[in-house]
Coordinates of C-alpha atoms in Angstrom, one line a residue:
X1 CA 19.5 122.8 53.5
X2 CA 16.4 120.8 53.6
X3 CA 15.0 122.5 50.4
X4 CA 18.3 122.0 48.6
X5 CA 18.3 118.3 49.4
X6 CA 14.7 117.7 48.1
X7 CA 15.5 119.6 44.9
X8 CA 18.7 117.7 44.2
X9 CA 17.0 114.3 44.8
X10 CA 14.1 115.2 42.5
X11 CA 16.3 116.2 39.6
X12 CA 18.2 113.0 39.6
X13 CA 15.0 110.8 39.5
X14 CA 13.4 112.6 36.6
X15 CA 16.6 112.4 34.4
X16 CA 16.7 108.5 34.9
X17 CA 13.1 108.1 33.8
X18 CA 13.5 110.2 30.7
X19 CA 16.6 108.2 29.7
X20 CA 14.7 104.8 30.2
X21 CA 11.7 105.8 28.1
X22 CA 13.8 107.3 25.4
X23 CA 15.7 104.0 25.1
X24 CA 12.5 102.0 24.7
X25 CA 11.1 104.3 22.1
X26 CA 14.3 104.0 20.2
X27 CA 14.3 100.2 20.2
X28 CA 10.6 100.1 19.1
X29 CA 11.2 102.5 16.3
X30 CA 14.2 100.4 15.1
X31 CA 12.2 97.1 15.1
X32 CA 9.3 98.8 13.3
X33 CA 11.7 100.1 10.6
X34 CA 13.2 96.6 10.1
X35 CA 9.8 95.0 9.8
X36 CA 8.7 97.5 7.2
X37 CA 11.9 97.1 5.3
X38 CA 11.5 93.3 5.3
X39 CA 7.9 93.4 4.2
X40 CA 8.7 95.8 1.4
X41 CA 11.4 93.5 0.1
X42 CA 8.9 90.5 0.1
X43 CA 6.3 92.5 -1.8
X44 CA 8.8 93.6 -4.4
X45 CA 10.0 90.0 -4.9
X46 CA 6.4 88.7 -5.3
X47 CA 5.6 91.2 -8.1
X48 CA 8.5 89.9 -10.3
X49 CA 7.8 86.2 -9.5
X50 CA 5.9 85.3 -12.7
X51 CA 9.2 85.7 -14.6
X52 CA 11.1 83.5 -12.1
X53 CA 9.0 80.3 -11.8
X54 CA 12.0 78.0 -12.4
X55 CA 14.6 79.7 -10.2
X56 CA 14.2 79.6 -6.5
X57 CA 15.4 82.5 -4.3
X58 CA 18.0 82.2 -1.7
X59 CA 17.5 80.0 1.4
X60 CA 16.4 83.0 3.5
X61 CA 13.0 83.5 1.8
X62 CA 12.5 80.0 0.1
X63 CA 9.6 79.1 2.5
X64 CA 7.8 82.4 1.9
X65 CA 8.2 81.9 -1.9
X66 CA 6.5 78.4 -1.7
X67 CA 3.7 79.8 0.4
X68 CA 2.8 82.5 -2.1
X69 CA 3.0 80.0 -5.0
X70 CA 0.5 77.8 -3.3
X71 CA -1.9 80.7 -2.7
X72 CA -1.7 81.6 -6.4
X73 CA -2.4 77.9 -7.7
X74 CA -5.8 76.3 -8.7
X75 CA -7.4 74.9 -5.5
X76 CA -8.7 71.8 -7.4
X77 CA -5.2 71.0 -8.8
X78 CA -4.0 69.1 -5.7
X79 CA -7.1 66.9 -5.6
X80 CA -6.8 66.3 -9.4
X81 CA -3.2 65.1 -9.0
X82 CA -4.4 62.7 -6.3
X83 CA -7.1 61.3 -8.5
X84 CA -4.7 60.9 -11.4
X85 CA -2.3 59.0 -9.2
X86 CA -5.0 56.8 -7.9
X87 CA -6.2 55.9 -11.4
X88 CA -2.6 55.2 -12.5
X89 CA -2.0 52.9 -9.5
X90 CA -5.2 50.9 -10.0
X91 CA -4.5 50.6 -13.7
X92 CA -1.1 49.0 -12.9
X93 CA -2.8 46.7 -10.4
X94 CA -5.5 45.6 -12.8
X95 CA -3.0 44.9 -15.5
X96 CA -0.9 42.8 -13.0
X97 CA -4.0 40.6 -12.2
X98 CA -4.8 40.3 -15.9
X99 CA -1.3 39.1 -16.5
X100 CA -1.6 36.5 -13.7
X101 CA -4.9 35.3 -15.2
X102 CA -3.2 34.8 -18.6
X103 CA -0.3 33.0 -16.9
X104 CA -2.7 30.7 -15.2
X105 CA -4.4 29.9 -18.5
X106 CA -7.6 31.6 -17.6
X107 CA -7.9 33.5 -21.0
X108 CA -11.5 32.4 -21.4
X109 CA -12.5 33.2 -17.9
X110 CA -14.9 35.9 -16.8
X111 CA -12.4 37.5 -14.4
X112 CA -9.8 38.0 -17.1
X113 CA -12.4 39.8 -19.4
X114 CA -13.5 42.0 -16.5
X115 CA -9.9 43.0 -15.7
X116 CA -9.1 43.8 -19.3
X117 CA -12.3 45.9 -19.6
X118 CA -11.4 47.8 -16.4
X119 CA -7.9 48.4 -17.7
X120 CA -9.3 49.9 -20.9
X121 CA -11.7 52.1 -18.8
X122 CA -8.8 53.4 -16.7
X123 CA -6.8 54.1 -19.9
X124 CA -9.8 56.0 -21.4
X125 CA -10.1 58.1 -18.2
X126 CA -6.5 59.0 -18.3
X127 CA -6.7 60.1 -22.0
X128 CA -9.7 62.5 -21.4
X129 CA -8.8 66.0 -22.6
X130 CA -9.8 67.7 -19.4
X131 CA -7.7 65.4 -17.2
X132 CA -4.8 65.3 -19.6
X133 CA -4.5 69.2 -19.8
X134 CA -5.2 69.8 -16.2
X135 CA -2.4 67.6 -14.9
X136 CA 0.1 69.3 -17.2
X137 CA 2.0 72.4 -16.1
X138 CA 0.7 74.5 -18.9
X139 CA -3.0 73.4 -18.7
X140 CA -5.9 75.6 -17.8
X141 CA -7.8 75.3 -14.6
X142 CA -10.5 72.6 -14.5
X143 CA -14.1 73.7 -13.9
X144 CA -15.8 72.5 -10.7
X145 CA -18.6 70.6 -12.4
X146 CA -16.2 68.8 -14.8
X147 CA -13.9 68.0 -12.0
X148 CA -16.7 66.5 -9.9
X149 CA -17.9 64.3 -12.7
X150 CA -14.4 63.1 -13.5
X151 CA -13.8 62.4 -9.8
X152 CA -16.9 60.4 -9.5
X153 CA -16.0 58.3 -12.6
X154 CA -12.5 57.6 -11.2
X155 CA -13.8 56.7 -7.7
X156 CA -16.4 54.3 -9.2
X157 CA -13.8 52.5 -11.3
X158 CA -11.4 52.4 -8.3
X159 CA -14.2 50.9 -6.2
X160 CA -15.0 48.3 -8.9
X161 CA -11.3 47.4 -9.2
X162 CA -10.9 46.9 -5.5
X163 CA -14.0 44.7 -5.2
X164 CA -12.8 42.5 -8.1
X165 CA -9.3 42.3 -6.6
X166 CA -10.7 41.3 -3.2
X167 CA -12.9 38.6 -4.8
X168 CA -10.1 37.3 -7.0
X169 CA -7.1 37.6 -4.8
X170 CA -7.6 34.5 -2.8
X171 CA -8.4 32.4 -5.9
X172 CA -5.4 33.8 -7.8
X173 CA -3.1 33.4 -4.9
X174 CA -4.2 29.7 -4.7
X175 CA -3.8 29.2 -8.4
X176 CA -0.3 30.7 -8.3
X177 CA 0.6 28.4 -5.5
X178 CA -0.7 25.5 -7.4
X179 CA 1.2 26.5 -10.5
X180 CA 4.4 26.9 -8.5
X181 CA 3.8 23.5 -7.0
X182 CA 3.3 22.0 -10.5
X183 CA 6.5 23.6 -11.7
X184 CA 8.3 22.2 -8.7
X185 CA 6.9 18.7 -9.2
X186 CA 7.9 18.9 -12.9
X187 CA 11.4 19.8 -12.0
X188 CA 11.6 17.0 -9.4
X189 CA 10.2 14.5 -12.0
X190 CA 12.9 15.6 -14.5
X191 CA 15.5 15.0 -11.9
X192 CA 13.9 11.6 -10.9
X193 CA 13.8 10.5 -14.6
X194 CA 17.5 11.4 -15.0
X195 CA 18.4 9.5 -11.8
X196 CA 16.4 6.5 -12.9
X197 CA 18.2 6.4 -16.3
X198 CA 21.6 6.7 -14.5
X199 CA 20.5 4.0 -12.1
X200 CA 19.3 1.7 -14.8
X201 CA 22.6 2.0 -16.6
X202 CA 24.6 1.4 -13.4
X203 CA 22.4 -1.6 -12.6
X204 CA 22.8 -3.1 -16.1
X205 CA 26.6 -2.6 -16.0
X206 CA 26.6 -4.3 -12.6
X207 CA 24.3 -7.1 -13.7
X208 CA 26.0 -7.9 -17.0
X209 CA 29.6 -7.7 -15.9
X210 CA 31.3 -10.9 -14.8
X211 CA 32.1 -10.7 -11.1
X212 CA 35.6 -11.4 -10.0
X213 CA 34.6 -14.4 -8.0
X214 CA 33.0 -16.1 -11.1
X215 CA 36.0 -15.4 -13.2
X216 CA 38.3 -16.7 -10.4
X217 CA 36.2 -19.9 -10.2
X218 CA 36.3 -20.6 -14.0
X219 CA 40.1 -19.9 -14.1
X220 CA 40.9 -22.3 -11.2
X221 CA 38.7 -25.0 -12.7
X222 CA 40.5 -24.7 -16.1
X223 CA 43.8 -24.6 -14.3
X224 CA 42.9 -27.9 -12.5
X225 CA 42.1 -29.4 -15.9
X226 CA 45.5 -28.4 -17.3
X227 CA 47.3 -29.6 -14.3
X228 CA 45.6 -33.1 -14.3
X229 CA 44.6 -33.9 -17.9
X230 CA 44.5 -37.7 -17.3
X231 CA 42.1 -37.2 -14.3
X232 CA 39.6 -35.3 -16.4
X233 CA 39.3 -37.4 -19.5
X234 CA 35.8 -37.5 -21.0
X235 CA 33.7 -40.5 -19.8
X236 CA 31.9 -42.7 -22.2
X237 CA 28.3 -41.7 -23.1
X238 CA 25.7 -42.4 -20.4
X239 CA 22.8 -44.4 -21.8
X240 CA 20.5 -42.7 -19.3
X241 CA 20.8 -39.4 -21.3
X242 CA 18.6 -41.0 -24.1
X243 CA 16.2 -42.9 -21.9
X244 CA 12.7 -41.4 -22.3
X245 CA 11.4 -43.0 -19.2
X246 CA 13.5 -40.8 -17.0
X247 CA 13.0 -37.2 -16.0
X248 CA 15.1 -34.9 -18.2
X249 CA 16.1 -31.3 -17.6
X250 CA 17.7 -28.8 -20.1
X251 CA 19.9 -26.1 -18.6
X252 CA 21.8 -23.8 -21.0
X253 CA 24.3 -21.4 -19.3
X254 CA 27.9 -20.2 -19.1
X255 CA 27.8 -19.7 -15.3
X256 CA 29.3 -22.6 -13.5
X257 CA 28.1 -21.8 -9.9
X258 CA 24.6 -21.0 -11.1
X259 CA 24.2 -24.3 -12.9
X260 CA 25.6 -26.2 -9.9
X261 CA 22.9 -24.6 -7.7
X262 CA 20.1 -25.5 -10.0
X263 CA 21.2 -29.1 -10.3
X264 CA 21.9 -29.4 -6.6
X265 CA 18.6 -28.0 -5.6
X266 CA 16.7 -30.5 -7.9
X267 CA 18.7 -33.5 -6.6
X268 CA 18.3 -32.5 -2.9
X269 CA 14.5 -32.2 -3.2
X270 CA 13.9 -35.1 -5.5
X271 CA 12.2 -38.2 -4.1
X272 CA 14.0 -40.5 -6.7
X273 CA 17.1 -38.6 -7.7
X274 CA 18.6 -41.5 -9.7
X275 CA 15.8 -41.0 -12.2
X276 CA 16.8 -37.4 -13.0
X277 CA 19.0 -36.6 -16.0
X278 CA 20.5 -33.1 -16.5
X279 CA 21.5 -31.9 -20.0
X280 CA 23.8 -28.9 -19.5
X281 CA 25.0 -27.0 -22.5
X282 CA 27.5 -24.2 -22.3
X283 CA 29.8 -22.3 -24.7
X284 CA 33.2 -23.5 -25.8
X285 CA 35.0 -21.1 -23.4
X286 CA 33.4 -22.5 -20.3
X287 CA 33.1 -26.2 -21.3
X288 CA 36.3 -27.3 -19.6
X289 CA 35.4 -25.5 -16.3
X290 CA 31.9 -27.0 -16.3
X291 CA 33.2 -30.5 -16.8
X292 CA 35.8 -30.2 -14.1
X293 CA 33.2 -28.9 -11.6
X294 CA 31.0 -32.0 -12.0
X295 CA 34.0 -34.3 -12.0
X296 CA 35.2 -32.8 -8.7
X297 CA 31.7 -32.6 -7.3
X298 CA 29.7 -35.6 -8.8
X299 CA 26.0 -35.6 -8.2
X300 CA 24.7 -37.4 -5.1
X301 CA 22.2 -40.2 -5.0
X302 CA 22.7 -41.5 -8.5
X303 CA 21.6 -38.5 -10.6
X304 CA 23.0 -38.2 -14.1
X305 CA 24.5 -35.2 -15.9
X306 CA 25.6 -34.6 -19.5
X307 CA 27.7 -31.6 -20.4
X308 CA 28.1 -30.4 -24.0
X309 CA 29.0 -27.2 -25.8
X310 CA 26.9 -25.4 -28.5
X311 CA 29.5 -26.5 -31.1
X312 CA 28.7 -30.1 -30.4
X313 CA 25.4 -29.7 -32.2
X314 CA 26.6 -29.6 -35.7
X315 CA 23.2 -28.8 -37.3
X316 CA 23.3 -25.4 -35.6
X317 CA 25.0 -23.3 -38.3
X318 CA 24.3 -20.0 -40.0
X319 CA 22.5 -21.7 -43.0
X320 CA 20.0 -23.3 -40.6
X321 CA 19.7 -21.0 -37.6
X322 CA 18.5 -17.4 -38.4
X323 CA 20.1 -16.1 -35.2
X324 CA 23.5 -17.2 -36.2
X325 CA 23.1 -15.7 -39.7
X326 CA 21.9 -12.4 -38.3
X327 CA 24.7 -12.2 -35.8
X328 CA 27.2 -12.4 -38.7
X329 CA 25.6 -9.5 -40.5
X330 CA 27.5 -6.2 -40.4
X331 CA 24.4 -4.2 -39.7
X332 CA 23.6 -6.1 -36.6
X333 CA 27.1 -6.1 -35.4
X334 CA 27.1 -2.3 -35.8
X335 CA 23.9 -2.1 -33.8
X336 CA 25.4 -4.1 -30.9
X337 CA 29.0 -3.2 -30.7
X338 CA 29.3 0.4 -31.9
X339 CA 28.7 3.6 -29.8
X340 CA 27.3 1.8 -26.8
X341 CA 29.3 3.8 -24.3
X342 CA 28.3 7.1 -25.9
X343 CA 24.5 6.4 -26.0
X344 CA 24.3 4.6 -22.7
X345 CA 22.7 7.4 -20.7
X346 CA 20.7 8.7 -23.6
X347 CA 19.0 5.3 -24.3
X348 CA 19.0 3.4 -21.0
X349 CA 15.7 1.7 -21.7
X350 CA 17.0 0.0 -24.9
X351 CA 20.5 -0.6 -23.5
X352 CA 19.4 -3.9 -22.1
X353 CA 18.4 -5.1 -25.5
X354 CA 21.8 -4.2 -26.9
X355 CA 23.4 -6.8 -24.7
X356 CA 24.8 -9.4 -27.2
X357 CA 23.4 -12.3 -25.0
X358 CA 20.0 -11.6 -26.6
X359 CA 21.4 -12.9 -29.9
X360 CA 23.6 -15.5 -28.3
X361 CA 23.0 -19.0 -29.6
X362 CA 23.2 -20.2 -26.1
X363 CA 20.1 -18.1 -25.3
X364 CA 18.2 -19.4 -28.3
X365 CA 18.9 -23.1 -27.9
X366 CA 15.5 -23.5 -26.2
X367 CA 13.9 -23.4 -29.7
X368 CA 15.8 -26.4 -30.8
X369 CA 15.0 -29.0 -28.1
X370 CA 13.4 -31.6 -30.3
X371 CA 16.5 -31.7 -32.7
X372 CA 19.0 -31.7 -29.8
X373 CA 17.2 -34.6 -28.0
X374 CA 15.5 -36.6 -30.7
X375 CA 14.8 -39.6 -28.5
X376 CA 13.1 -37.8 -25.7
X377 CA 9.3 -37.3 -25.3
X378 CA 9.2 -34.6 -22.6
X379 CA 11.8 -32.2 -21.1
X380 CA 11.8 -29.6 -18.4
X381 CA 13.6 -26.4 -19.4
X382 CA 15.2 -24.5 -16.4
X383 CA 17.0 -21.1 -16.5
X384 CA 20.2 -20.9 -14.6
X385 CA 18.8 -18.3 -12.1
X386 CA 16.1 -20.6 -10.6
X387 CA 16.1 -22.7 -7.4
X388 CA 14.0 -25.8 -7.2
X389 CA 12.5 -26.2 -3.7
X390 CA 10.3 -29.3 -4.1
X391 CA 10.1 -32.5 -6.1
X392 CA 8.9 -31.5 -9.6
X393 CA 8.2 -34.8 -11.1
X394 CA 4.5 -34.0 -11.0
X395 CA 5.1 -31.8 -14.0
X396 CA 5.6 -34.8 -16.2
X397 CA 2.2 -36.1 -15.1
X398 CA 0.2 -33.0 -16.1
X399 CA -2.0 -33.5 -19.2
X400 CA -1.1 -30.7 -21.6
X401 CA -4.2 -31.4 -23.7
X402 CA -2.1 -31.7 -26.9
X403 CA -0.3 -28.4 -26.2
X404 CA 3.4 -28.0 -26.7
X405 CA 4.4 -25.8 -23.7
X406 CA 3.3 -25.9 -20.1
X407 CA 4.0 -22.6 -18.4
X408 CA 2.8 -20.2 -15.7
X409 CA 1.0 -17.1 -17.0
X410 CA 2.2 -13.7 -15.8
X411 CA -0.6 -11.4 -16.9
X412 CA -2.7 -9.4 -14.5
X413 CA -5.0 -6.5 -15.5
X414 CA -3.5 -4.9 -18.6
X415 CA 0.1 -5.9 -17.7
X416 CA 2.2 -8.7 -19.3
X417 CA 0.0 -9.2 -22.3
X418 CA 1.1 -9.7 -25.9
X419 CA 0.6 -6.0 -26.7
X420 CA 3.6 -5.2 -24.4
X421 CA 6.0 -7.5 -26.2
X422 CA 5.1 -7.2 -29.8
X423 CA 4.8 -4.3 -32.2
X424 CA 1.0 -4.3 -33.0
X425 CA 1.5 -1.3 -35.4
X426 CA 3.0 -3.8 -37.8
X427 CA 0.2 -5.2 -40.0
X428 CA 1.5 -8.8 -39.9
X429 CA 1.6 -8.8 -36.1
X430 CA -1.8 -7.1 -35.9
X431 CA -3.4 -9.7 -38.2
X432 CA -1.8 -12.8 -36.5
X433 CA -2.1 -12.2 -32.8
X434 CA -4.4 -10.8 -30.1
X435 CA -2.8 -7.9 -28.2
X436 CA -4.8 -8.9 -25.1
X437 CA -3.6 -12.5 -25.0
X438 CA -2.0 -13.4 -21.7
X439 CA 1.8 -13.7 -21.7
X440 CA 3.6 -16.5 -19.8
X441 CA 7.1 -16.9 -18.4
X442 CA 10.2 -18.6 -19.6
X443 CA 12.5 -20.1 -16.9
X444 CA 10.5 -23.2 -16.0
X445 CA 8.7 -24.8 -18.9
X446 CA 7.6 -28.4 -19.5
X447 CA 7.7 -29.2 -23.2
X448 CA 6.0 -32.0 -25.0
X449 CA 8.6 -32.7 -27.7
X450 CA 6.3 -35.0 -29.7
X451 CA 3.6 -32.2 -29.9
X452 CA 6.4 -29.8 -30.8
X453 CA 7.5 -31.9 -33.8
X454 CA 3.9 -32.4 -34.8
X455 CA 3.2 -28.6 -34.8
X456 CA 6.5 -27.8 -36.4
X457 CA 7.2 -25.1 -33.9
X458 CA 10.9 -24.7 -34.8
X459 CA 9.9 -23.9 -38.4
X460 CA 7.5 -21.2 -37.0
X461 CA 10.3 -19.8 -35.0
X462 CA 12.5 -19.6 -38.0
X463 CA 9.8 -17.9 -40.1
X464 CA 9.2 -15.1 -37.6
X465 CA 12.9 -14.7 -36.7
X466 CA 13.8 -14.1 -40.3
X467 CA 11.0 -11.5 -40.6
X468 CA 12.4 -9.7 -37.6
X469 CA 16.0 -9.1 -38.9
X470 CA 15.4 -5.4 -38.8
X471 CA 13.8 -5.6 -35.3
X472 CA 10.4 -4.1 -36.5
X473 CA 8.2 -7.0 -35.1
X474 CA 9.7 -7.0 -31.6
X475 CA 12.7 -5.9 -29.7
X476 CA 15.4 -8.4 -28.9
X477 CA 15.2 -11.3 -26.5
X478 CA 13.7 -14.8 -26.4
X479 CA 10.3 -14.2 -24.8
X480 CA 8.7 -12.3 -27.8
X481 CA 9.6 -15.1 -30.3
X482 CA 8.6 -17.6 -27.7
X483 CA 5.2 -16.0 -27.3
X484 CA 4.8 -16.1 -31.1
X485 CA 6.1 -19.6 -31.6
X486 CA 3.9 -21.1 -28.9
X487 CA 0.8 -18.9 -29.5
X488 CA -2.3 -20.9 -28.8
X489 CA 0.0 -23.9 -28.0
X490 CA 0.6 -23.2 -24.3
X491 CA -1.1 -24.8 -21.3
X492 CA -1.4 -22.6 -18.3
X493 CA 0.0 -24.1 -15.1
X494 CA -0.8 -23.4 -11.5
X495 CA 1.2 -20.3 -10.2
X496 CA 2.6 -22.3 -7.3
X497 CA 4.8 -24.2 -9.8
X498 CA 6.8 -21.1 -10.7
X499 CA 7.1 -17.8 -8.6
X500 CA 9.0 -15.0 -10.3
X501 CA 10.4 -11.6 -9.4
X502 CA 13.1 -12.4 -6.9
X503 CA 15.6 -10.5 -9.0
X504 CA 13.8 -7.2 -9.1
X505 CA 10.7 -7.2 -6.9
X506 CA 11.2 -6.8 -3.1
X507 CA 7.5 -7.3 -2.5
X508 CA 7.2 -11.0 -3.4
X509 CA 5.2 -12.7 -0.6
X510 CA 7.2 -15.1 1.6
X511 CA 4.1 -17.3 1.7
X512 CA 4.2 -17.5 -2.1
X513 CA 7.9 -18.3 -2.0
X514 CA 7.5 -21.0 0.6
X515 CA 4.7 -22.7 -1.4
X516 CA 6.5 -22.5 -4.7
X517 CA 8.1 -25.5 -6.4
X518 CA 10.5 -23.2 -8.3
X519 CA 11.6 -19.7 -7.5
X520 CA 13.0 -17.5 -10.2
X521 CA 15.5 -14.6 -9.7
X522 CA 14.6 -13.0 -13.0
X523 CA 15.8 -9.4 -13.2
X524 CA 19.2 -7.7 -12.7
X525 CA 19.7 -8.6 -9.0
X526 CA 21.0 -12.1 -9.4
X527 CA 21.7 -14.0 -6.2
X528 CA 25.4 -14.4 -7.0
X529 CA 25.9 -10.6 -7.3
X530 CA 26.6 -8.1 -4.6
X531 CA 23.4 -6.2 -5.7
X532 CA 21.2 -9.2 -4.8
X533 CA 18.3 -8.5 -2.4
X534 CA 19.2 -9.8 1.0
X535 CA 15.8 -11.1 1.9
X536 CA 15.9 -13.6 -1.0
X537 CA 19.6 -14.4 -1.2
X538 CA 19.7 -17.1 1.5
X539 CA 17.2 -19.1 -0.5
X540 CA 19.9 -19.5 -3.2
X541 CA 23.0 -19.6 -1.1
X542 CA 21.9 -22.7 0.9
X543 CA 22.3 -24.8 -2.2
X544 CA 25.8 -23.5 -3.0
X545 CA 28.4 -26.2 -2.4
X546 CA 30.6 -24.4 0.1
X547 CA 32.7 -27.5 0.7
X548 CA 34.2 -27.1 -2.8
X549 CA 37.7 -25.8 -2.3
X550 CA 37.6 -23.3 -5.2
X551 CA 34.4 -21.7 -3.9
X552 CA 36.2 -20.9 -0.7
X553 CA 39.3 -19.7 -2.5
X554 CA 37.4 -17.4 -4.8
X555 CA 35.7 -15.5 -2.0
X556 CA 32.1 -15.6 -3.1
X557 CA 31.1 -13.7 0.0
X558 CA 28.1 -16.0 0.7

């Protein structure tokens, strides 16, 4: 029993071992067969590959295919491709910097020439037969020596390009920033110029239009005249208006409130107001309103006033006065009254000269003072936009040294000289006047009428006004013909007599204003307009007669 047991046990163990080892051998043989089969397929595929360069195998052996292709390629090819790409990139960069240099107007600079030469060198390298054929698919393999020589040339050029770019980058970046800043400044200047033109047009429209309050005042004064004709009959002539021993003033205006301020300021500051005579001349439209104002508000302290219209001076007709004859010409009327709205924004600088007031006879009366007042020896001409702050009788005591006109000069440096007002490209102007002669101001002028008659200044004015019918000697206005008429006939007065600029210059010193005998609101910002400068407006409004009922009714907003 014991033997049988051992034999049975040993037979079962040996059979299990044989089965285990047989299974392992079978598995190993199977894997070996599969490996050999796979390897055989790969070798067979690689033999036929030269005929299948452009068709990739299935996804199962794509990686193996790329590996064998890499082993079969030229070992220098990869490096050559890299060098070619490097050369191409740096050629593009060099051309870009050369373009920047041209844009920055550096065509004659050393940097631009170097960049252009370097670009040519890169182009020459790229066009070499060895590099050109080697980078193509059908080219032959490049020899080691040729490759090394080519690689050295490319690296040298790349190194040179990088050094130049590093040296120039900061400078070019700065230049580009400067150029961009210049472009921005230019664009802003264009916008500013346009805004200035629009502002000038708006300012001129505001300045030259008749405010509602002024229109209201004139209408109410005329209405008063119509309602009470007996009350406002003309008084007999005042003998004081022809007395040469008195102080005479000439004021020519169609603005009732402005004239009243000028006259009132003179009277209030005069030491002997009963010796002051005011000659006010207006147009026919405003004559009744002007007379009613001074009837309703007679001058205080015995001062005298004479009110006339331009039409009262019969000698002023188109056969005698060039301005009236020119105003009747069709050519001048076309210049003044046609297409002004269309060209306003295009020609804002000349728009002010197209205002018909510059050819208004009322504006040119100043050149006829001796004929208008034949019995007077001296007269003080005042614009309607002035305020008199002191007694000005001292002007009559100034010795004019035989000159006709006493005025304050306005020139400083190269500004306000004859060259700015007259056309010195015209031969007649060039021969007759000095472009550097100092200009002076209209608005407060003491005229010696006897010297005027002796020098025949009105004839001189006529001569030059006739020559300027086509506006080639000067643009319009009264100052240029005044500068011509009284050239070398003007006595310079102390600047404290007449301070200008309150109608356009916000920087006039208050000390100058306080010390001035006469302040002048020349410019567009007249004190009776809403656009007046606030810091100067009170100097004018304090002389407005606010007790006059029509001033209150017309809402002057003072």
